[in-house]
PDB file of C-alpha atoms in Angstrom:
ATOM      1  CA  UNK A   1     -43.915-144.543  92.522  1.00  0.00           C
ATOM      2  CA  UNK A   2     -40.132-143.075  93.932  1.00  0.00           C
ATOM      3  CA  UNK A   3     -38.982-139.876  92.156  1.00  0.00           C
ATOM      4  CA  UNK A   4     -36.156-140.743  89.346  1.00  0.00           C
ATOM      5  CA  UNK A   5     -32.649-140.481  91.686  1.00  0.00           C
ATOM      6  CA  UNK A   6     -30.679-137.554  91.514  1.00  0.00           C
ATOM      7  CA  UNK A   7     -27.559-139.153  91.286  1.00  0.00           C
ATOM      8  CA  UNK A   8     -28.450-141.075  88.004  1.00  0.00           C
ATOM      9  CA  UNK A   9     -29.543-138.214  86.501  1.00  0.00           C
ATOM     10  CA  UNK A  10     -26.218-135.900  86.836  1.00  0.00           C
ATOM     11  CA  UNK A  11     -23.680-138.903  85.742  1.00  0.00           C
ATOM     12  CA  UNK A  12     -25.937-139.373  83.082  1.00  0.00           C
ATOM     13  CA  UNK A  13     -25.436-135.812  82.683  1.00  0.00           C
ATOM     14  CA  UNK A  14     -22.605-134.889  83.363  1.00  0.00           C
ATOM     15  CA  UNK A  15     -18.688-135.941  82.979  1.00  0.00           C
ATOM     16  CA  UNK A  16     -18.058-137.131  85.998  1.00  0.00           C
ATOM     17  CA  UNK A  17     -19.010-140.762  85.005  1.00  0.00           C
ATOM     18  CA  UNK A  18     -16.446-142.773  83.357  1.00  0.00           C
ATOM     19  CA  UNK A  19     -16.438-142.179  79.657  1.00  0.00           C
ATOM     20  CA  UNK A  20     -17.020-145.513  77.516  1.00  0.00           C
ATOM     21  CA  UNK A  21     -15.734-144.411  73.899  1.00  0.00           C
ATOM     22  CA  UNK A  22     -11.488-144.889  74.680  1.00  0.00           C
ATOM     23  CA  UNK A  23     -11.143-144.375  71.200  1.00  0.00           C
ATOM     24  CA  UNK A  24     -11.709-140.579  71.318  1.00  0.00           C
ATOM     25  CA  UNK A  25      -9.452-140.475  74.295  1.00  0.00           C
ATOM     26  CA  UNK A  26      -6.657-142.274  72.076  1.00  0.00           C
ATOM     27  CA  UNK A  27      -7.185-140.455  69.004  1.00  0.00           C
ATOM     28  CA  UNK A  28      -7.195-136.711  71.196  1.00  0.00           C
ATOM     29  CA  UNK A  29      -3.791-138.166  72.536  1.00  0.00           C
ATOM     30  CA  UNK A  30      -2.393-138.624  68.772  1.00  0.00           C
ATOM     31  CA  UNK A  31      -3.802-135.241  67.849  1.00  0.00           C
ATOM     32  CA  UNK A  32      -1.929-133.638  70.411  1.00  0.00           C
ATOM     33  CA  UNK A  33       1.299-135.260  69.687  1.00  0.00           C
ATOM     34  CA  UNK A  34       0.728-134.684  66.186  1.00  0.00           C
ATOM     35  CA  UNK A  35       0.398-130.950  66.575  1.00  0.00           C
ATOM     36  CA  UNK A  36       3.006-130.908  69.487  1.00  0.00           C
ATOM     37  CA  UNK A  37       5.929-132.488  66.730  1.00  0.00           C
ATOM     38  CA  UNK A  38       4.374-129.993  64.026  1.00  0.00           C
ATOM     39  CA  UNK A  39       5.484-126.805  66.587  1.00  0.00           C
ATOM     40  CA  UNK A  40       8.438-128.386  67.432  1.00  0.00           C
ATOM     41  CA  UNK A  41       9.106-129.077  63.372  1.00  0.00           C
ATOM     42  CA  UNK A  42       8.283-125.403  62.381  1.00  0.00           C
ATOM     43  CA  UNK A  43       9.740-123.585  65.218  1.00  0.00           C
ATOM     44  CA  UNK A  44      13.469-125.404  64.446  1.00  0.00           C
ATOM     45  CA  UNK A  45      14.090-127.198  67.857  1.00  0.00           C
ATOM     46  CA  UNK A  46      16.289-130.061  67.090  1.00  0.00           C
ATOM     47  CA  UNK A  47      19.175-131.939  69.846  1.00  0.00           C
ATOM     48  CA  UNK A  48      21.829-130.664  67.492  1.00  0.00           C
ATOM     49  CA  UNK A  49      20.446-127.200  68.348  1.00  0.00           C
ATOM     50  CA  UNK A  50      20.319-127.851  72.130  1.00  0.00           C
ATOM     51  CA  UNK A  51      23.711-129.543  72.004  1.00  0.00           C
ATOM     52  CA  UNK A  52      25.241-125.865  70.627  1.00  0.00           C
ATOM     53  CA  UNK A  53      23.429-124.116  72.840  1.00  0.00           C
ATOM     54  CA  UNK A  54      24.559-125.938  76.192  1.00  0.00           C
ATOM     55  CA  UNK A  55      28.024-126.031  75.074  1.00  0.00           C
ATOM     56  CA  UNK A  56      28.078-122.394  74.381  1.00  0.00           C
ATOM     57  CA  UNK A  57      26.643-121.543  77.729  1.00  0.00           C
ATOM     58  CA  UNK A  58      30.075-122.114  80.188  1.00  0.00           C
ATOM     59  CA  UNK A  59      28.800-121.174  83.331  1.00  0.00           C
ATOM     60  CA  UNK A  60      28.418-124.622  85.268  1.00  0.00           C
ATOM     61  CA  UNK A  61      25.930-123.649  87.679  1.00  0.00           C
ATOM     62  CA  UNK A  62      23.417-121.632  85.097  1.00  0.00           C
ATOM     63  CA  UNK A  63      24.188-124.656  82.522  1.00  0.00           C
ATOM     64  CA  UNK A  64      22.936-127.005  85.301  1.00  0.00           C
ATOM     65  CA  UNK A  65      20.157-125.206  86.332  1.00  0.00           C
ATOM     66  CA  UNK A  66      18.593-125.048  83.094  1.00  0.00           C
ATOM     67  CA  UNK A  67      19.463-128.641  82.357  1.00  0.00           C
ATOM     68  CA  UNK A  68      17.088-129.082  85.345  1.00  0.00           C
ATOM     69  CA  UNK A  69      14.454-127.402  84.297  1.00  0.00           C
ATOM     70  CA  UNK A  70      14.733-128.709  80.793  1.00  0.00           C
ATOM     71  CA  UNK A  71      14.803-132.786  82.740  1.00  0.00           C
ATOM     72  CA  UNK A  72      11.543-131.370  84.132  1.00  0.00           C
ATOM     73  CA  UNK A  73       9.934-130.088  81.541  1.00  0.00           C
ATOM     74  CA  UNK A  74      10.793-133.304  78.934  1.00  0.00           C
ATOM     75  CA  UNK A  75       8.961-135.386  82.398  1.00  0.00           C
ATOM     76  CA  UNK A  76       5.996-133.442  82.014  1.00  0.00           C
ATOM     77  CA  UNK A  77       5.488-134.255  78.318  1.00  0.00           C
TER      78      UNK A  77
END
């Protein structure tokens, strides 16, 4: 009789295997979100508040520059 394959044994093991239950994966997604708009709710940031803040800031090329970096950041949520 063949020893058991190693291979088997660590996906079965491990998480490199794909994982079957999508439903945990969905429901972590929500939770995140869900805590995400919580922060978001407590801490006050609202587009009236972002609105003010860019049209207080004059300066053109620091105003665009941070617009930038705000584009980026709103890709990576």
């Amino acid at each position: 009789m063949s020893p058991p394959r190693l291979t088997g044994a660590l996906r079965s093991f491990s998480t490199v295997s794909k994982k079957e239950d999508f439903n945990e994966q969905l429901y972590d997604l929500k939770t995140k979100r869900l805590k995400r708009r919580e922060l978001f709710a407590r801490e006050g940031v609202t587009w009236q508040k972002i609105v003010h803040l860019c049209s207080e800031n004059q300066d053109n090329a620091k105003q665009q520059a941070e617009l930038k970096s705000l584009l980026q950041a709103a890709k990576e949520i």
